[in-house]
Amino acid sequence: MPGRTSSPLLSTRRRAGSGEERGGASWCYDDHLAVGSMQETMMLNDLPLVPHSPPAIPPPWRVVLFTDFAGEAVIMARQLLEAMGHKLVGIVTSPGPRGRGRGTHLDIVAAAPRGTDVLVSNRPAHWAAMLAPLRPDLIVSASFPWVIPDDVIALPRLGAINLHGGLLPERRGPNSFGWAYRLGDPEVGFTVHWLESGLDTGPILGQLRVPTGDGYFDELLPTLFAQLPGLMAGALAKVAAGDPGAPQDESQAFYASDFDEEYRLIDWGRPASEVHNQCRAWMALGRGGNPGAIGIVDGQALRILRTRVTAGDPTASAGSVLQRDGDTLVVQCGDGALLVPEHAPVSIPAE
């Protein structure tokens, strides 16, 4: 900003007790900090959002990463950016709002490259003033627990892009994978899109899709993660070319909110395929969720952790145990049965 003589981020790190060196990266907590002047903050808030058709700009770019993925993701992002001729100049991570954090922020600090500024903050209103001195060309968000404010999106000359866990526009929001299983989607995946004011609404730069299959979401993660670098490389190439992205079809948009607790209790009278999807949905929750559908089996409440549809006995009553083999159960449903190889006892609070 005009007249600025020092960086809030750098000056904060110089305060006694406010900063450390971890993994060779300079980092700070934004706790009770005064960042920038009121005039500077107002000027940042007045910046217009970057349009989604920036001119093509060759490398190198100065990139700031927003993430709470584990430290391995930081290493992958740095390697990808360097391979494309760009520089990771800053990382923003966060403990997250209550119930939404992953507890990975210290791992991210440790994984940050030497000389990279790292901001650990739960105060979105401070970020624009603290990041402005880094002069980012591009912001990349990948699994971040806060909505990134408009004044931050406006900082980089190329704009900001986001890696969303879910296929847009059908699965916006924090619980996209859970709803994909609940509704029986044939595919799951990731989307890279331009960031704008709306939640997960910006034009799409690329998608990664894999068949949902009959298994559980964690079984798909190795395949998905192996293909993420290619997805991000393609999206960055489109950014370099000035690609505005494909607008999302708002008529297909669905906000994947957290599940109501009423959906947790299994009704064994429903078809086995529906109960299977319910169990899979509760094991594919977004951040901060308490996994596992709950079923009453022989009078005991069980947290159901793994299931598979199998043949049942049409003469048996729903919820009855057709077979026991050690901990493995076969439970009759309204149509067919479920093999339950993994479960755990759970207490249900009295109403």
Coordinates of C-alpha atoms in Angstrom, one line a residue:
M1 CA 0.0 0.0 0.0
P2 CA 1.2 3.6 -0.5
G3 CA 3.4 4.8 2.3
R4 CA 3.7 1.4 3.9
T5 CA 7.2 1.0 5.4
S6 CA 6.9 -2.5 6.9
S7 CA 5.0 -5.7 6.5
P8 CA 2.5 -6.6 9.3
L9 CA 3.5 -10.2 8.9
L10 CA 7.2 -9.6 9.1
S11 CA 7.0 -7.1 12.0
T12 CA 4.7 -9.5 13.9
R13 CA 7.4 -12.2 13.6
R14 CA 9.9 -9.9 15.1
R15 CA 7.9 -9.4 18.3
A16 CA 9.3 -11.3 21.3
G17 CA 7.5 -14.5 21.7
S18 CA 5.2 -14.2 18.7
G19 CA 7.2 -16.2 16.1
E20 CA 9.3 -19.2 15.8
E21 CA 11.3 -21.1 13.2
R22 CA 9.9 -24.5 12.3
G23 CA 11.2 -26.5 9.4
G24 CA 13.1 -23.5 8.2
A25 CA 10.0 -21.4 7.6
S26 CA 9.2 -18.2 9.3
W27 CA 5.7 -18.3 10.9
C28 CA 3.5 -16.4 13.3
Y29 CA 0.2 -16.8 15.1
D30 CA -2.3 -14.1 14.5
D31 CA -3.9 -13.9 18.0
H32 CA -4.3 -10.4 19.4
L33 CA -2.4 -8.5 16.7
A34 CA -3.0 -5.0 15.3
V35 CA -2.4 -5.4 11.6
G36 CA -2.1 -2.4 9.3
S37 CA -3.9 0.9 9.7
M38 CA -7.6 1.6 9.4
Q39 CA -7.0 3.5 6.2
E40 CA -5.1 0.6 4.7
T41 CA -7.9 -1.9 5.7
M42 CA -10.5 0.4 4.1
M43 CA -8.4 0.6 0.9
L44 CA -8.1 -3.2 0.7
N45 CA -11.8 -3.6 1.3
D46 CA -12.5 -1.3 -1.6
L47 CA -10.6 -3.4 -4.1
P48 CA -12.8 -5.0 -6.8
L49 CA -12.9 -8.7 -7.2
V50 CA -10.5 -9.9 -9.9
P51 CA -12.5 -10.9 -13.0
H52 CA -12.3 -14.4 -14.3
S53 CA -10.7 -13.5 -17.6
P54 CA -7.2 -12.3 -16.6
P55 CA -4.6 -11.8 -19.3
A56 CA -2.2 -14.6 -19.9
I57 CA 0.8 -14.1 -17.7
P58 CA 3.9 -16.3 -18.0
P59 CA 5.8 -17.7 -15.0
P60 CA 7.2 -17.1 -12.5
W61 CA 4.2 -16.4 -10.4
R62 CA 4.2 -15.6 -6.6
V63 CA 1.7 -18.0 -5.1
V64 CA 0.1 -18.1 -1.7
L65 CA -1.5 -21.5 -0.6
F66 CA -4.4 -21.7 1.8
T67 CA -4.8 -25.2 3.3
D68 CA -5.2 -27.4 6.3
F69 CA -4.3 -30.6 4.4
A70 CA -1.5 -32.5 6.1
G71 CA 2.1 -31.5 5.5
E72 CA 2.5 -33.8 2.6
A73 CA 0.1 -31.6 0.6
V74 CA 2.4 -28.6 1.1
I75 CA 5.3 -30.6 -0.3
M76 CA 3.3 -31.7 -3.3
A77 CA 2.1 -28.1 -3.9
R78 CA 5.6 -26.7 -3.8
Q79 CA 6.9 -29.4 -6.1
L80 CA 4.1 -28.8 -8.6
L81 CA 4.5 -25.1 -8.6
E82 CA 8.3 -25.2 -9.0
A83 CA 8.0 -27.7 -11.8
M84 CA 5.8 -25.1 -13.6
G85 CA 8.3 -22.3 -12.9
H86 CA 6.3 -20.7 -10.0
K87 CA 7.3 -19.8 -6.4
L88 CA 5.4 -20.6 -3.2
V89 CA 5.8 -17.4 -1.3
G90 CA 3.3 -17.9 1.5
I91 CA 1.1 -20.4 3.3
V92 CA -2.0 -19.6 5.3
T93 CA -3.3 -22.3 7.6
S94 CA -5.6 -22.3 10.6
P95 CA -6.8 -24.3 13.6
G96 CA -10.2 -23.6 12.1
P97 CA -13.6 -22.7 13.7
R98 CA -14.7 -24.9 16.6
G99 CA -15.6 -28.3 15.3
R100 CA -14.2 -27.7 11.8
G101 CA -10.4 -27.9 12.2
R102 CA -8.2 -30.9 11.4
G103 CA -5.5 -30.1 13.9
T104 CA -2.9 -30.2 11.1
H105 CA -1.6 -26.6 11.3
L106 CA 1.6 -27.4 13.1
D107 CA 2.3 -30.2 10.6
I108 CA 1.9 -27.6 7.8
V109 CA 4.3 -25.2 9.5
A110 CA 6.9 -28.0 9.8
A111 CA 6.5 -28.9 6.1
A112 CA 6.8 -25.4 4.8
P113 CA 9.9 -24.7 2.6
R114 CA 12.7 -22.6 4.2
G115 CA 12.1 -18.9 3.6
T116 CA 8.3 -19.3 3.1
D117 CA 6.1 -17.1 5.2
V118 CA 3.5 -19.1 7.1
L119 CA 0.5 -17.4 8.7
V120 CA -1.5 -19.5 11.3
S121 CA -4.7 -17.5 11.9
N122 CA -8.3 -17.8 12.9
R123 CA -9.1 -14.2 12.0
P124 CA -10.1 -13.8 8.4
A125 CA -10.5 -10.0 8.7
H126 CA -6.8 -9.7 9.2
W127 CA -5.6 -11.7 6.2
A128 CA -5.7 -9.2 3.4
A129 CA -3.5 -6.6 5.3
M130 CA -1.1 -9.3 6.3
L131 CA -0.7 -10.9 2.9
A132 CA -0.6 -7.8 0.8
P133 CA 3.2 -7.3 1.2
L134 CA 3.8 -10.8 -0.3
R135 CA 2.4 -9.4 -3.6
P136 CA 0.8 -12.7 -4.7
D137 CA 0.0 -13.3 -8.3
L138 CA -2.3 -16.2 -7.5
I139 CA -4.0 -17.7 -4.4
V140 CA -4.6 -21.4 -4.4
S141 CA -7.0 -22.8 -1.8
A142 CA -7.1 -26.5 -1.0
S143 CA -9.2 -27.8 1.9
F144 CA -9.4 -24.6 4.0
P145 CA -11.8 -24.4 7.0
W146 CA -12.8 -20.7 6.5
V147 CA -14.6 -18.8 3.7
I148 CA -11.9 -16.7 2.2
P149 CA -12.9 -13.0 2.3
D150 CA -13.5 -10.9 -0.8
D151 CA -10.6 -8.5 0.0
V152 CA -8.2 -11.5 0.1
I153 CA -9.6 -12.8 -3.3
A154 CA -9.0 -9.4 -4.7
L155 CA -5.3 -9.3 -3.8
P156 CA -3.6 -11.4 -6.5
R157 CA -3.5 -10.0 -10.0
L158 CA -4.5 -13.4 -11.5
G159 CA -7.2 -14.1 -9.0
A160 CA -7.8 -17.1 -6.7
I161 CA -8.6 -20.7 -7.4
N162 CA -10.0 -23.5 -5.1
L163 CA -9.6 -27.2 -5.0
H164 CA -13.1 -28.4 -3.8
G165 CA -13.7 -31.9 -2.5
G166 CA -16.8 -32.7 -4.6
L167 CA -18.2 -32.4 -8.1
L168 CA -19.6 -29.0 -8.8
P169 CA -22.2 -27.6 -9.1
E170 CA -24.1 -30.7 -7.8
R171 CA -22.2 -31.1 -4.5
R172 CA -21.3 -27.7 -3.0
G173 CA -20.6 -27.2 0.6
P174 CA -18.7 -29.0 3.4
N175 CA -20.3 -32.5 3.2
S176 CA -20.2 -33.1 -0.5
F177 CA -18.8 -36.7 -0.3
G178 CA -21.3 -37.7 2.4
W179 CA -24.3 -36.5 0.2
A180 CA -22.8 -38.2 -2.8
Y181 CA -23.1 -41.5 -1.1
R182 CA -26.5 -40.7 0.5
L183 CA -28.0 -39.9 -2.8
G184 CA -26.3 -42.8 -4.7
D185 CA -24.1 -40.7 -7.0
P186 CA -22.4 -42.8 -9.6
E187 CA -19.2 -40.7 -9.4
V188 CA -17.3 -38.7 -6.8
G189 CA -14.3 -36.4 -7.3
F190 CA -12.7 -33.0 -7.0
T191 CA -13.3 -29.7 -8.8
V192 CA -10.9 -26.8 -9.4
H193 CA -12.8 -23.5 -9.8
W194 CA -12.3 -19.8 -9.6
L195 CA -13.0 -18.3 -6.2
E196 CA -15.7 -15.7 -5.9
S197 CA -18.0 -14.3 -3.2
G198 CA -20.4 -17.3 -3.3
L199 CA -19.6 -20.6 -1.7
D200 CA -18.2 -23.0 -4.3
T201 CA -19.9 -21.0 -7.1
G202 CA -17.0 -19.9 -9.4
P203 CA -16.4 -21.0 -13.0
I204 CA -14.9 -24.5 -13.3
L205 CA -11.3 -25.0 -14.5
G206 CA -11.2 -28.8 -14.2
Q207 CA -12.7 -31.9 -12.6
L208 CA -11.4 -35.3 -11.5
R209 CA -14.1 -38.0 -11.5
V210 CA -13.9 -41.7 -10.4
P211 CA -16.7 -44.2 -10.1
T212 CA -18.2 -44.5 -6.7
G213 CA -18.5 -48.3 -6.9
D214 CA -19.9 -50.4 -4.1
G215 CA -17.1 -49.7 -1.5
Y216 CA -16.4 -46.9 0.9
F217 CA -14.9 -43.5 0.2
D218 CA -11.6 -44.2 2.0
E219 CA -11.0 -47.0 -0.6
L220 CA -11.0 -44.4 -3.4
L221 CA -8.6 -41.9 -1.7
P222 CA -5.4 -43.5 -3.1
T223 CA -6.7 -43.3 -6.7
L224 CA -8.0 -39.7 -6.2
F225 CA -4.9 -38.4 -4.5
A226 CA -2.7 -40.0 -7.2
Q227 CA -4.5 -37.9 -9.9
L228 CA -4.7 -34.6 -8.0
P229 CA -1.4 -33.3 -9.3
G230 CA -2.5 -33.7 -12.9
L231 CA -5.8 -32.0 -12.1
M232 CA -4.0 -29.0 -10.5
A233 CA -1.4 -28.8 -13.3
G234 CA -4.2 -28.6 -15.9
A235 CA -6.0 -25.9 -13.9
L236 CA -2.8 -23.8 -13.5
A237 CA -2.2 -24.1 -17.3
K238 CA -5.7 -22.7 -17.9
V239 CA -5.0 -19.8 -15.5
A240 CA -1.8 -19.1 -17.5
A241 CA -3.8 -19.0 -20.7
G242 CA -6.3 -16.6 -19.2
D243 CA -9.1 -19.2 -19.3
P244 CA -12.3 -17.8 -17.6
G245 CA -13.5 -21.3 -16.8
A246 CA -16.9 -22.9 -17.5
P247 CA -19.8 -21.2 -15.7
Q248 CA -21.7 -23.5 -13.2
D249 CA -25.2 -24.5 -14.0
E250 CA -27.2 -23.0 -11.1
S251 CA -30.2 -25.2 -11.9
Q252 CA -28.0 -28.2 -10.9
A253 CA -26.6 -26.7 -7.7
F254 CA -27.1 -28.5 -4.4
Y255 CA -25.6 -27.4 -1.0
A256 CA -24.3 -30.4 0.8
S257 CA -24.8 -29.5 4.5
D258 CA -24.0 -31.5 7.6
F259 CA -26.4 -34.3 8.2
D260 CA -29.2 -34.1 10.7
E261 CA -28.7 -36.6 13.6
E262 CA -32.1 -38.1 12.7
Y263 CA -30.5 -39.6 9.6
R264 CA -27.9 -41.5 11.8
L265 CA -30.3 -44.1 13.1
I266 CA -30.7 -47.1 10.7
D267 CA -34.2 -48.3 9.8
W268 CA -33.5 -52.0 8.9
G269 CA -36.9 -52.1 7.1
R270 CA -35.5 -50.1 4.2
P271 CA -33.9 -51.8 1.2
A272 CA -30.3 -53.0 1.8
S273 CA -28.9 -50.7 -0.9
E274 CA -30.4 -47.6 0.9
V275 CA -29.0 -48.7 4.2
H276 CA -25.7 -49.4 2.6
N277 CA -25.6 -45.9 1.2
Q278 CA -26.6 -44.4 4.6
C279 CA -23.7 -46.3 6.3
R280 CA -21.2 -45.2 3.5
A281 CA -22.5 -41.6 3.8
W282 CA -21.8 -41.4 7.5
M283 CA -18.2 -42.6 6.9
A284 CA -17.5 -40.0 4.2
L285 CA -18.3 -36.9 6.2
G286 CA -16.9 -33.5 5.8
R287 CA -14.5 -31.9 8.4
G288 CA -15.5 -32.2 12.0
G289 CA -18.1 -34.9 11.5
N290 CA -18.7 -37.8 13.9
P291 CA -18.6 -40.8 11.6
G292 CA -20.8 -43.9 11.7
A293 CA -24.5 -44.7 11.3
I294 CA -26.1 -46.4 14.3
G295 CA -28.1 -49.6 14.1
I296 CA -29.9 -51.5 16.8
V297 CA -29.0 -55.2 16.5
D298 CA -30.3 -57.8 19.0
G299 CA -31.2 -54.9 21.4
Q300 CA -27.6 -53.4 21.3
A301 CA -26.7 -50.1 19.6
L302 CA -23.8 -50.5 17.2
R303 CA -21.9 -48.0 15.2
I304 CA -21.7 -49.5 11.7
L305 CA -18.3 -48.9 10.1
R306 CA -18.3 -51.1 7.0
T307 CA -21.1 -52.9 5.0
R308 CA -21.7 -54.8 1.9
V309 CA -25.0 -55.8 0.2
T310 CA -25.6 -59.5 0.2
A311 CA -28.5 -62.0 -0.2
G312 CA -31.0 -62.1 2.5
D313 CA -33.8 -64.3 3.7
P314 CA -37.2 -62.9 2.6
T315 CA -38.9 -64.9 5.4
A316 CA -36.8 -63.2 8.2
S317 CA -37.9 -60.0 9.9
A318 CA -36.0 -56.8 9.3
G319 CA -33.2 -56.2 11.7
S320 CA -32.7 -59.9 12.6
V321 CA -29.3 -61.4 12.5
L322 CA -29.1 -64.1 9.8
Q323 CA -25.5 -65.1 10.5
R324 CA -22.6 -64.5 13.0
D325 CA -19.0 -65.3 12.2
G326 CA -16.9 -63.8 14.9
D327 CA -17.6 -60.1 14.8
T328 CA -19.0 -60.3 11.3
L329 CA -22.8 -60.0 11.1
V330 CA -25.4 -60.5 8.4
V331 CA -28.4 -58.4 9.1
Q332 CA -31.7 -58.7 7.2
C333 CA -33.1 -55.5 5.7
G334 CA -36.5 -54.8 4.0
D335 CA -35.1 -56.0 0.7
G336 CA -31.9 -58.1 0.9
A337 CA -29.4 -58.1 3.7
L338 CA -26.2 -56.3 4.8
L339 CA -22.9 -58.0 5.6
V340 CA -21.4 -56.0 8.5
P341 CA -17.7 -56.9 9.1
E342 CA -16.8 -53.8 11.1
H343 CA -18.9 -52.3 14.0
A344 CA -18.5 -51.0 17.5
P345 CA -20.8 -50.7 20.5
V346 CA -22.1 -47.3 21.2
S347 CA -24.2 -45.7 23.9
I348 CA -27.3 -43.8 22.8
P349 CA -28.3 -40.9 25.2
A350 CA -31.7 -41.2 26.7
E351 CA -34.2 -38.8 25.3

